[in-house]
Coordinates of C-alpha atoms (C1' of nucleotides) in Angstrom, one line a residue:
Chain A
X1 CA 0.0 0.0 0.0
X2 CA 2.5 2.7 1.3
X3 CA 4.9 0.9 -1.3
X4 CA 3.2 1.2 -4.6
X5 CA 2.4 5.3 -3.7
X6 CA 5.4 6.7 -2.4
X7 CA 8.6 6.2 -4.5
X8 CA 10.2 4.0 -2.9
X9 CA 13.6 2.8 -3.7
X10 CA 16.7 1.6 -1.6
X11 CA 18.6 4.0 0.4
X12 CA 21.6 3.6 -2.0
X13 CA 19.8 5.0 -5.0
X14 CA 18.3 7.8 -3.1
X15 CA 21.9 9.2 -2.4
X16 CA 23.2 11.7 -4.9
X17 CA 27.0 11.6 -3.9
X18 CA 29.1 8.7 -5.2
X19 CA 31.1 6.8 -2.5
X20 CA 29.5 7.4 0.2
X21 CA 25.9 5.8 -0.1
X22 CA 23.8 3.6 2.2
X23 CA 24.8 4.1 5.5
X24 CA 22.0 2.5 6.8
X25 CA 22.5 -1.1 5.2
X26 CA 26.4 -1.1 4.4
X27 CA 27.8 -3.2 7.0
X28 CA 25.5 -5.8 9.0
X29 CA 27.8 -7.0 11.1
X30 CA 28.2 -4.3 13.6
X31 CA 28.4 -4.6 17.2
X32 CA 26.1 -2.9 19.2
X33 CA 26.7 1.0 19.7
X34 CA 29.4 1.3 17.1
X35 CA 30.2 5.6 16.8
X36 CA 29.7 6.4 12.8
X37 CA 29.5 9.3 11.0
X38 CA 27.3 10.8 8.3
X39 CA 28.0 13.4 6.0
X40 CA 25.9 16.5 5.2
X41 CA 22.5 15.2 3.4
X42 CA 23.3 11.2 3.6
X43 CA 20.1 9.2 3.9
X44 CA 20.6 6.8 7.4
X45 CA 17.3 4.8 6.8
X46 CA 14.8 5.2 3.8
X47 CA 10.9 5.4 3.9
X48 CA 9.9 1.7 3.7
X49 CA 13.4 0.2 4.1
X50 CA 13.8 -2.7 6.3
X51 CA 14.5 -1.2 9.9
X52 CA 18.2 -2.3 10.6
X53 CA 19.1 -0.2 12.7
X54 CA 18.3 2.6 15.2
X55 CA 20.5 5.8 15.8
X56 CA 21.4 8.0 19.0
X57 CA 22.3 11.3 17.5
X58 CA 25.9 12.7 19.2
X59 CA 26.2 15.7 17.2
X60 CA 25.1 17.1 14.2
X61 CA 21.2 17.1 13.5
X62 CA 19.4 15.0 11.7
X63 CA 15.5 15.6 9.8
X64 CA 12.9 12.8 10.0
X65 CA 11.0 12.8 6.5
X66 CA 7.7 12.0 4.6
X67 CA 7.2 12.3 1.2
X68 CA 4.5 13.6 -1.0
X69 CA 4.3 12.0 -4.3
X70 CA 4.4 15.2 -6.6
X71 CA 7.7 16.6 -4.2
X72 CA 6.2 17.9 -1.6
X73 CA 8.0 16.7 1.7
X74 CA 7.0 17.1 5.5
X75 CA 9.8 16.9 8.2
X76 CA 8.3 15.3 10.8
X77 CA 11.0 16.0 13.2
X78 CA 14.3 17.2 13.8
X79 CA 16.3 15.2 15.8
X80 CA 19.1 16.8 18.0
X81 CA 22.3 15.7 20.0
X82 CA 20.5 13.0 22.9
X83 CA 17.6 12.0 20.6
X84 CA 16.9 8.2 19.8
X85 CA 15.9 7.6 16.4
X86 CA 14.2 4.5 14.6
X87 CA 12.9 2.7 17.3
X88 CA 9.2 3.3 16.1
X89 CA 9.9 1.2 13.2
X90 CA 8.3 -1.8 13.0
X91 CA 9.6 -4.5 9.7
X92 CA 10.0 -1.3 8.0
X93 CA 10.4 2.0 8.2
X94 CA 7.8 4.5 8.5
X95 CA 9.7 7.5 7.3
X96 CA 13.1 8.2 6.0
X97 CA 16.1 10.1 8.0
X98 CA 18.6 12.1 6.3
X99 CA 21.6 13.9 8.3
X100 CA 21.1 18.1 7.9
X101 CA 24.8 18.6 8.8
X102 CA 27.6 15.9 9.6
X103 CA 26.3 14.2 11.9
X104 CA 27.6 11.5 14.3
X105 CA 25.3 8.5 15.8
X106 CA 25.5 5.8 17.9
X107 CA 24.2 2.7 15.8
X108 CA 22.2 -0.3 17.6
X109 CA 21.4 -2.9 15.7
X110 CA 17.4 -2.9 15.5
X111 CA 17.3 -6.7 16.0
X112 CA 18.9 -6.8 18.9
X113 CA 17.0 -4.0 20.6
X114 CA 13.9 -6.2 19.5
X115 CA 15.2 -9.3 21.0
X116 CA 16.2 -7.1 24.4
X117 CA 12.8 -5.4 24.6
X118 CA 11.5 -9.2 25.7
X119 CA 13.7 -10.3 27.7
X120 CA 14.7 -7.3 29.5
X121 CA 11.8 -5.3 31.1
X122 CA 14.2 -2.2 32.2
X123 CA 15.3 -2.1 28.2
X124 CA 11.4 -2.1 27.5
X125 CA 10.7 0.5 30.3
X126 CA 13.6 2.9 28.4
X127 CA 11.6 1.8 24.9
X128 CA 8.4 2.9 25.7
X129 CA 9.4 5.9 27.5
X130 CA 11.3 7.3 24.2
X131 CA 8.4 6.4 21.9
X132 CA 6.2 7.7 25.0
X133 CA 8.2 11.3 24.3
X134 CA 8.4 10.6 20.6
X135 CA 4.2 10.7 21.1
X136 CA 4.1 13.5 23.3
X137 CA 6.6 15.5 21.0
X138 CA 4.6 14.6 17.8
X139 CA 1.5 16.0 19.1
X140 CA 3.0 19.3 20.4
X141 CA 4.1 19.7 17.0
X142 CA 0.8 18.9 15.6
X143 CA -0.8 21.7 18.1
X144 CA 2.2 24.5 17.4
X145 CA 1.8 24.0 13.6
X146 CA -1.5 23.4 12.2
X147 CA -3.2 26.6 14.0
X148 CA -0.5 29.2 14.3
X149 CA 0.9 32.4 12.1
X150 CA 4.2 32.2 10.6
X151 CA 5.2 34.3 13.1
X152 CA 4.3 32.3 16.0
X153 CA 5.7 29.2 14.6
X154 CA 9.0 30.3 14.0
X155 CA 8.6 31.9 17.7
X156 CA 8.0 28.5 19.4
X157 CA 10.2 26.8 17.3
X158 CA 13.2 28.8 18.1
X159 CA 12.4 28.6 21.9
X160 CA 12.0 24.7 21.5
X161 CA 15.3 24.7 19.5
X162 CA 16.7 26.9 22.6
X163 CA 15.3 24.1 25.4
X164 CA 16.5 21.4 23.5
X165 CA 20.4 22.5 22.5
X166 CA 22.1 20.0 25.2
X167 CA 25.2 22.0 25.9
X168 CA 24.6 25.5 25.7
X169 CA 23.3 26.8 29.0
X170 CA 22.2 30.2 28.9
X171 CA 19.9 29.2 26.1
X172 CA 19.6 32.5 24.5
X173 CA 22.1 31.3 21.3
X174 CA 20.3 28.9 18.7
X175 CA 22.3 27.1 16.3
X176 CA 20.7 25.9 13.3
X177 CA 22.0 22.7 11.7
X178 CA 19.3 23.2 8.9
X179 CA 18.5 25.1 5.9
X180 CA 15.9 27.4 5.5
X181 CA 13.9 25.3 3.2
X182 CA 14.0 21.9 5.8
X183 CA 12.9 24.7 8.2
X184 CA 9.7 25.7 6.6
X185 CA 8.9 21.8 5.5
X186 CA 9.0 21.1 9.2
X187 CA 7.2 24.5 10.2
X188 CA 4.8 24.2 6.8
X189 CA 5.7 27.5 5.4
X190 CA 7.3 28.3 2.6
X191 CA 11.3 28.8 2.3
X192 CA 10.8 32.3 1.8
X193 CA 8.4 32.9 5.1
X194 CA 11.0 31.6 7.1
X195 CA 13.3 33.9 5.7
X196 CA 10.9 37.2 6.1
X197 CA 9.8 36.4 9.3
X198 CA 13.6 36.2 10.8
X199 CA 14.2 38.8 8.6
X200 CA 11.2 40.7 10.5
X201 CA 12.4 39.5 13.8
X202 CA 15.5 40.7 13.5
X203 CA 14.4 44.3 12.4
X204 CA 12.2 44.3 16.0
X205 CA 15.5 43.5 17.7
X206 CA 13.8 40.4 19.0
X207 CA 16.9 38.2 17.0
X208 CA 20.3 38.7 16.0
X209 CA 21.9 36.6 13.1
X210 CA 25.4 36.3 13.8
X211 CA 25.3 34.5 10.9
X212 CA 22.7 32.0 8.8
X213 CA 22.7 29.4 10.9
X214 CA 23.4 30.8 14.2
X215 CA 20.8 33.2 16.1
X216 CA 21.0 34.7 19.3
X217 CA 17.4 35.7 21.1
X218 CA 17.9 38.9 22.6
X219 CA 14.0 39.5 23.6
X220 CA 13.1 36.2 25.1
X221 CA 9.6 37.6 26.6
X222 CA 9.1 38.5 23.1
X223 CA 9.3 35.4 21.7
X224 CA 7.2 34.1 24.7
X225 CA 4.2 36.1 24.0
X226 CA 4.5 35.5 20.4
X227 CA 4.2 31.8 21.1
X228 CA 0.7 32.0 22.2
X229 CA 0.7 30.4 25.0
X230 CA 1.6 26.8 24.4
X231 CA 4.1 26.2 26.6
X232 CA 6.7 23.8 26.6
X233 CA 6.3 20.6 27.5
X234 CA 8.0 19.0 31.3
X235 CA 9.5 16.1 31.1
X236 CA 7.8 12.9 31.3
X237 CA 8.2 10.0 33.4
Chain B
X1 CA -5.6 -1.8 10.0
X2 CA -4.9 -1.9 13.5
X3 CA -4.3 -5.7 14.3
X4 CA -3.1 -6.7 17.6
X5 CA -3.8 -4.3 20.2
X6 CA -3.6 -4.6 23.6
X7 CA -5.6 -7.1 25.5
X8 CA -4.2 -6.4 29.1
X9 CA -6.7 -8.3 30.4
X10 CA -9.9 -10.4 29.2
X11 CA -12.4 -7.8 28.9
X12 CA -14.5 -8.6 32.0
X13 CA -18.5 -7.7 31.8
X14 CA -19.1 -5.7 34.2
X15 CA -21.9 -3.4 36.1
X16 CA -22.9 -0.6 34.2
X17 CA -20.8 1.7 36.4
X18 CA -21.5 4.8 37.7
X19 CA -23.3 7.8 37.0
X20 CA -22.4 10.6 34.8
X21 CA -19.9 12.7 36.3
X22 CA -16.1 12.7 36.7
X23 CA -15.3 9.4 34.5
X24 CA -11.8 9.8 34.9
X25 CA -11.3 10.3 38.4
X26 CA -14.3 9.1 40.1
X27 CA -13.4 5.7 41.1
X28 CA -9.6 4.7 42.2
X29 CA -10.4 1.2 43.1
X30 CA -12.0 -0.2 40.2
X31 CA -11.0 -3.5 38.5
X32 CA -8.5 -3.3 35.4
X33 CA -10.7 -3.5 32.3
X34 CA -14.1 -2.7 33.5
X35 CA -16.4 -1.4 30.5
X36 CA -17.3 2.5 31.0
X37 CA -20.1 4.4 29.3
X38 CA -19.3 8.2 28.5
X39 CA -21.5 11.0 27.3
X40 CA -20.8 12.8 24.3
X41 CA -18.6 16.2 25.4
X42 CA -17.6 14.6 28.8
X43 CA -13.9 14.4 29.2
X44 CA -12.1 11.3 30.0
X45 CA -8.9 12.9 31.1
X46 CA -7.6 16.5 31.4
X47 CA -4.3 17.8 30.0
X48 CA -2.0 17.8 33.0
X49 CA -4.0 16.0 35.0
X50 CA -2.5 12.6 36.9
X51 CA -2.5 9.4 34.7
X52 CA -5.1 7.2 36.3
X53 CA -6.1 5.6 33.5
X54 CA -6.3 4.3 30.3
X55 CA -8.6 3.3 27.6
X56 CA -9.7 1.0 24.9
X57 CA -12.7 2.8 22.7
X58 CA -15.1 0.1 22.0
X59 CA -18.1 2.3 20.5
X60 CA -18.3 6.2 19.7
X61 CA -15.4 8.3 19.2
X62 CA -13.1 10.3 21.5
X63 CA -10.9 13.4 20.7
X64 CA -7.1 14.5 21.8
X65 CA -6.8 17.5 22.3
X66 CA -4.6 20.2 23.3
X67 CA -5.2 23.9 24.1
X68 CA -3.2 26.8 23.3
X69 CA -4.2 29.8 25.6
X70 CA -6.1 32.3 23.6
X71 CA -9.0 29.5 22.8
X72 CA -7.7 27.7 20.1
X73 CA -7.2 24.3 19.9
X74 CA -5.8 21.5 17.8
X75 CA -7.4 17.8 18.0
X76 CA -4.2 15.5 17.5
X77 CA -6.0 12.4 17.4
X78 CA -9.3 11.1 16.8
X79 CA -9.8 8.0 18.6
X80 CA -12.0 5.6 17.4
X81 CA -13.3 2.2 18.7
X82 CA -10.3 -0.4 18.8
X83 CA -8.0 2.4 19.5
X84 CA -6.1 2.8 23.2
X85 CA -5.6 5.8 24.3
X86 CA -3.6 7.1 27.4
X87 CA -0.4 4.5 27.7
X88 CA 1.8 7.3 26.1
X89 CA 1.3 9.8 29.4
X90 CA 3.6 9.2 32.2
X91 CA 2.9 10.9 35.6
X92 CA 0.4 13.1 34.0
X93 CA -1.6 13.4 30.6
X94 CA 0.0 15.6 28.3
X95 CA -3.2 16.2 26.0
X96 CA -6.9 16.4 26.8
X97 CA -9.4 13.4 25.8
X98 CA -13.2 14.0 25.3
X99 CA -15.8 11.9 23.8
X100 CA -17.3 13.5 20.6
X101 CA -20.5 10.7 20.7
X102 CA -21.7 8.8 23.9
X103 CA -18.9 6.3 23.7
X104 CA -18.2 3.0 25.2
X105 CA -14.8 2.2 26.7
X106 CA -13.1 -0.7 28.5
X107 CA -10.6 1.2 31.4
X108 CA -7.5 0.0 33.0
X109 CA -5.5 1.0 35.4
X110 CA -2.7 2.8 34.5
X111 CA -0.9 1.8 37.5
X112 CA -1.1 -1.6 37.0
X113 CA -0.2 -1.2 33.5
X114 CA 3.0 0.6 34.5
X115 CA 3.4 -2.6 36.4
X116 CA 2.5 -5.2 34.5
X117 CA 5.1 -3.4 31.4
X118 CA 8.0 -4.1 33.3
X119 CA 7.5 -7.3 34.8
X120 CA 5.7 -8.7 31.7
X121 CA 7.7 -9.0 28.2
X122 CA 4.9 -9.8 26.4
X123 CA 2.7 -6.6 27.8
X124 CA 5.7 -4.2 27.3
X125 CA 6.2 -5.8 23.5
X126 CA 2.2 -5.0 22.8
X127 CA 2.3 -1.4 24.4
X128 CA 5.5 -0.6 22.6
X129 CA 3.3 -1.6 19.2
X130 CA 1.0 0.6 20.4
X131 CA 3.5 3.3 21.0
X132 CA 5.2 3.0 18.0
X133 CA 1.9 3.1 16.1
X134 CA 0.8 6.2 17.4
X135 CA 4.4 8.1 17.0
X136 CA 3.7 7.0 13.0
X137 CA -0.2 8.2 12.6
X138 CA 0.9 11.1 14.4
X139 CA 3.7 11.6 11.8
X140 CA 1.2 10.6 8.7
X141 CA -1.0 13.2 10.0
X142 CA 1.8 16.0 10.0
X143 CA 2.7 15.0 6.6
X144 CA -0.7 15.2 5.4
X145 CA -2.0 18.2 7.6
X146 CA 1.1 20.7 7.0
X147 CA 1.7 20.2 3.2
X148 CA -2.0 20.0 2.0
X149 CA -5.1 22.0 0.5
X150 CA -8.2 21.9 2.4
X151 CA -9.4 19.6 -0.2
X152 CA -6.6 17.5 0.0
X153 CA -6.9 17.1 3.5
X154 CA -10.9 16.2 3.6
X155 CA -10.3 14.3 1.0
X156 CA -7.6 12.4 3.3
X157 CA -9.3 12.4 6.1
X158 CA -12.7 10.9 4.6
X159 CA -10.4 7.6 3.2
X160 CA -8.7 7.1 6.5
X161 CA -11.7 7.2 8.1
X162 CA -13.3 4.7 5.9
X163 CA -10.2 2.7 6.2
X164 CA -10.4 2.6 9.9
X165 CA -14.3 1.9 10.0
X166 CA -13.9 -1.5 11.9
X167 CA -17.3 -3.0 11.1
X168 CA -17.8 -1.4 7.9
X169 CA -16.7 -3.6 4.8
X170 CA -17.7 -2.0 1.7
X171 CA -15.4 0.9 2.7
X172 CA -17.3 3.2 0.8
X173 CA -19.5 4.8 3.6
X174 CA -17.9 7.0 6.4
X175 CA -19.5 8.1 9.5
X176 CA -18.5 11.3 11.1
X177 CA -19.0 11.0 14.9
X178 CA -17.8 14.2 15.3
X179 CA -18.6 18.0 14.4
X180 CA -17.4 19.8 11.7
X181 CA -15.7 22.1 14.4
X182 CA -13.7 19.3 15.4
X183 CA -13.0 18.1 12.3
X184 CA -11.8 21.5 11.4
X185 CA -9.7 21.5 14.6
X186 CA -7.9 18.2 13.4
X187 CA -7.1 19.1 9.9
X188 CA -6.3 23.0 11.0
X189 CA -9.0 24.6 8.9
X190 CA -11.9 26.8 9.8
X191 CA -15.0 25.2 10.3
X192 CA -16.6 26.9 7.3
X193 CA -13.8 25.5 5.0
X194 CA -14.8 22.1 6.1
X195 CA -18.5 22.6 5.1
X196 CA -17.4 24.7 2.5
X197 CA -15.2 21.4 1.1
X198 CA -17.5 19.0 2.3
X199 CA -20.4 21.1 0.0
X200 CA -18.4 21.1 -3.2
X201 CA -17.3 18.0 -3.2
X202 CA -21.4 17.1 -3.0
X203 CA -21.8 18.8 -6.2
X204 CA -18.9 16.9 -8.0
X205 CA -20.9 13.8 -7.1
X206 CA -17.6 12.7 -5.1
X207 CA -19.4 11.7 -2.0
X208 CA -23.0 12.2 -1.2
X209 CA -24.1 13.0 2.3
X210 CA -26.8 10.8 3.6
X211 CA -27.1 13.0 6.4
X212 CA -24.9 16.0 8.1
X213 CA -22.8 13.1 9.7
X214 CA -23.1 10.0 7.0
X215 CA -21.5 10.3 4.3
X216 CA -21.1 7.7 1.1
X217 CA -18.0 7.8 -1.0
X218 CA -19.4 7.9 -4.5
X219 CA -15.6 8.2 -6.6
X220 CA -13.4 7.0 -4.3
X221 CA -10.7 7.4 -7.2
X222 CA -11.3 11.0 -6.9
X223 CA -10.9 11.1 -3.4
X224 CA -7.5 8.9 -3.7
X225 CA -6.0 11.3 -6.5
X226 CA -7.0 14.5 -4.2
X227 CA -4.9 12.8 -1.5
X228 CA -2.2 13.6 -3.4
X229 CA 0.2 10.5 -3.2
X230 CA 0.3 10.0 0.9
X231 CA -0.9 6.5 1.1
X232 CA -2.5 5.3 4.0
X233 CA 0.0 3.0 6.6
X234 CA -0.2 -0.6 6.2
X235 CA 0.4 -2.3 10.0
X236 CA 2.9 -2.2 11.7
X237 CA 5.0 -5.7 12.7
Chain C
dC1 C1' -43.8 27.3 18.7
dG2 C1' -39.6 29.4 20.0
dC3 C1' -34.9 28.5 21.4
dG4 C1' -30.1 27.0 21.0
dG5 C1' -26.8 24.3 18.5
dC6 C1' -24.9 23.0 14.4
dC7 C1' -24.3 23.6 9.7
dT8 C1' -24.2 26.1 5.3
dT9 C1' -23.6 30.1 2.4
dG10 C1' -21.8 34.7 1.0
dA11 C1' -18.5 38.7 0.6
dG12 C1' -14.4 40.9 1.6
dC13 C1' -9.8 40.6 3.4
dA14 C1' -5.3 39.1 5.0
dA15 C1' -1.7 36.0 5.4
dT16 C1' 1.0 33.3 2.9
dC17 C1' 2.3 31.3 -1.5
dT18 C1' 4.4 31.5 -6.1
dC19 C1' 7.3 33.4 -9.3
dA20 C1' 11.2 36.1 -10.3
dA21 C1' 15.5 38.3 -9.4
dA22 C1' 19.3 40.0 -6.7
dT23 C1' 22.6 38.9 -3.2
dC24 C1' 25.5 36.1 -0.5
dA25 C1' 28.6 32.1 0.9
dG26 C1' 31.5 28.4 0.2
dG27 C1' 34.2 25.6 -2.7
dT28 C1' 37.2 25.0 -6.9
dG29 C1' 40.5 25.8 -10.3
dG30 C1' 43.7 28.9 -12.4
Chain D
dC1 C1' 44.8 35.4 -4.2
dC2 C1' 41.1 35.9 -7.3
dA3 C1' 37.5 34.8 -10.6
dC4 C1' 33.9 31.7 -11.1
dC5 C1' 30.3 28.5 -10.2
dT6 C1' 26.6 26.5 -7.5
dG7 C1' 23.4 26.5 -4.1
dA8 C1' 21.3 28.9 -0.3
dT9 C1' 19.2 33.1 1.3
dT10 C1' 17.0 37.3 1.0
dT11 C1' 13.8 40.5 -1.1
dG12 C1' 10.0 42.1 -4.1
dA13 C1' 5.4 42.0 -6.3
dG14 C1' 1.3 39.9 -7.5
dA15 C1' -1.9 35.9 -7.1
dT16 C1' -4.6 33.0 -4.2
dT17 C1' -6.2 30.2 -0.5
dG18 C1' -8.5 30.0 3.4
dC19 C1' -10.1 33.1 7.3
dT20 C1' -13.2 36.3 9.5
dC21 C1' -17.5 38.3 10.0
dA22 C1' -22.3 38.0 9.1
dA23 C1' -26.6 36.1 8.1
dG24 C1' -29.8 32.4 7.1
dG25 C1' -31.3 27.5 7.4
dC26 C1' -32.1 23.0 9.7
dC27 C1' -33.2 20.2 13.6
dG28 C1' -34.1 18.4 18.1
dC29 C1' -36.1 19.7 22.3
dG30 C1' -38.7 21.8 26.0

DNA sequence: CGCGGCCTTGAGCAATCTCAAATCAGGTGG
DNA sequence: CCACCTGATTTGAGATTGCTCAAGGCCGCG
């Protein structure tokens, strides 16, 4: 069903750089929690593919994808340093997963984790917990996108991006791994909102762009009250 | 679509329960499983509020919701009968849930679940499904929500819904427990734009409305090309 | 029969998209 | 070191989708 809409093809032939394809399915014989690295746009798991392997992202970013058939593409997710990628997938995977910057991982062997999940119950407890998140995160998502303004969905996104940077502890500096464009197929605006709306930020002196990909939020409150009101979620468990 | 779901416990027949206030918190010592009846507009559980329980929809329809302050809200889910809701919280709920019909229920304990999960392999293996599948509709819907035309996304939402009908064959005839404010609070449209959809679609001869909640897929071909290449999920495991 | 909730329909408007072009940044080869 | 090329970003202008506001219709219920 999924297979005969979407375009589905091996990891390997979605890759446009030579040499450095299929990450995901290269090497089956890895221990568990082997360190690798992904270049800049490399595809670790395609929509459909068998599930292999699940990721722990280390540094770098990478963008959790759905395709439309006529191009169109939602991000489903961005995952960041400390996230925990892939373990949804059932046989196959439900989306693909494509590294916005070099990225490095953690690779677990999705088999394995499979055959832990029944024999270990504190391995299952740490499962559901991260698909438990992965829920939660979705729907917060859904909330903060379908029914705001560009402006308030860049708002919350930078403050989410803020919260979530692991080692950066005032959490007024945002780096961006990503381009404008995965941006707006995350946020559901167009390339070029993103880029007025930071644009328009900036000029209010709510931002500063130190550069592209690296904002500083000099008017928090702002940002806040732009937000409407959804706040952040606690943690759970 | 859905295939094995949880079964925490046989599904006990038990006294009609209760009158017709405070569902979710009324009754801390009830048995695991124990078959609830809930009005249409009641809430099961409140965002924020402590995880007591959760709940298999066996009739009727129930809503997620969340609210952001100023009034509006997004519906993240629509939960219809074979559907559990309520595993993904942990201490608290992170999203609201309230029945859109009068709508039957079997409740467990989410206590014992939480219990059960880690002593039990097999119970932690069925609510990780169940986690895993809710982290991908919640994705499908992103994908589908964020990218699409109001048509496209009535037009998606009528064939999953006629998908999901459990005790509906023919697949060609969709009932709508739910108003076309919630509907329009799912997809992220204006309630008008539903109607407005709903109404044009009437005069292509795409569906026909039996009543204000019925509805009959007349060119279900149509409806397929509108959805613009997202095909529905096939299971998961 | 009147009331209150939904639902539908209409008209104008605003936010955002699309198309197009200019600018900028990074990498490459001379 | 510089010119050049490619891709990303920014900016502008017009088109368009879907929203808001407003009114009217339908239906169940007291």
């Amino acid at each position: 069903m999924l297979q005969s809409r979407i375009e589905v093809r091996p990891s390997r032939q979605l890759s446009p750089v030579a040499g450095h394809q299929s990450f995901a399915a290269e090497n089956a014989a890895v221990a568990m929690g082997s360190r690798v690295t992904i270049p800049a746009g490399q595809t670790l798991f395609a929509d459909g593919e068998a599930a292999k392997y699940c990721y722990k992202i280390l540094s770098g970013g990478v963008r959790i994808v759905k395709l439309i058939s006529d191009g169109r593409r939602q991000i489903c997710e961005f995952a960041l340093p400390g996230d925990t990628i892939g373990l949804e997938a059932g046989l196959t995977h439900d989306c693909s997963a494509e590294a916005v910057a070099d990225t490095q991982v953690l690779r677990y062997s999705h088999a394995e984790v499979e055959a832990k999940l029944t024999h270990d119950p504190a391995t299952a407890v740490k499962v559901c917990r991260i698909l438990a998140r992965n829920v939660e995160a979705a729907r917060r998502r859904s909330a903060y996108i379908c029914r705001m303004t560009a402006e308030e969905k860049i708002a919350s996104f930078l403050l989410d991006l803020a919260d979530r940077d692991e080692d950066d502890e005032d959490n007024d500096h945002v780096c961006l791994p990503m381009s404008r464009s995965d941006i707006g197929d995350y946020l559901g605006l167009a390339t070029e909102t993103v880029s007025r709306v930071l644009t328009r930020l900036r000029a209010r002196k709510v931002i500063a762009l130190i550069d592209t990909r690296d904002i500083k939020l000099l008017d928090r409150d702002a940002l806040e009250d732009m937000r409407g009101g959804l706040a952040a979620s606690s943690e759970i468990h």
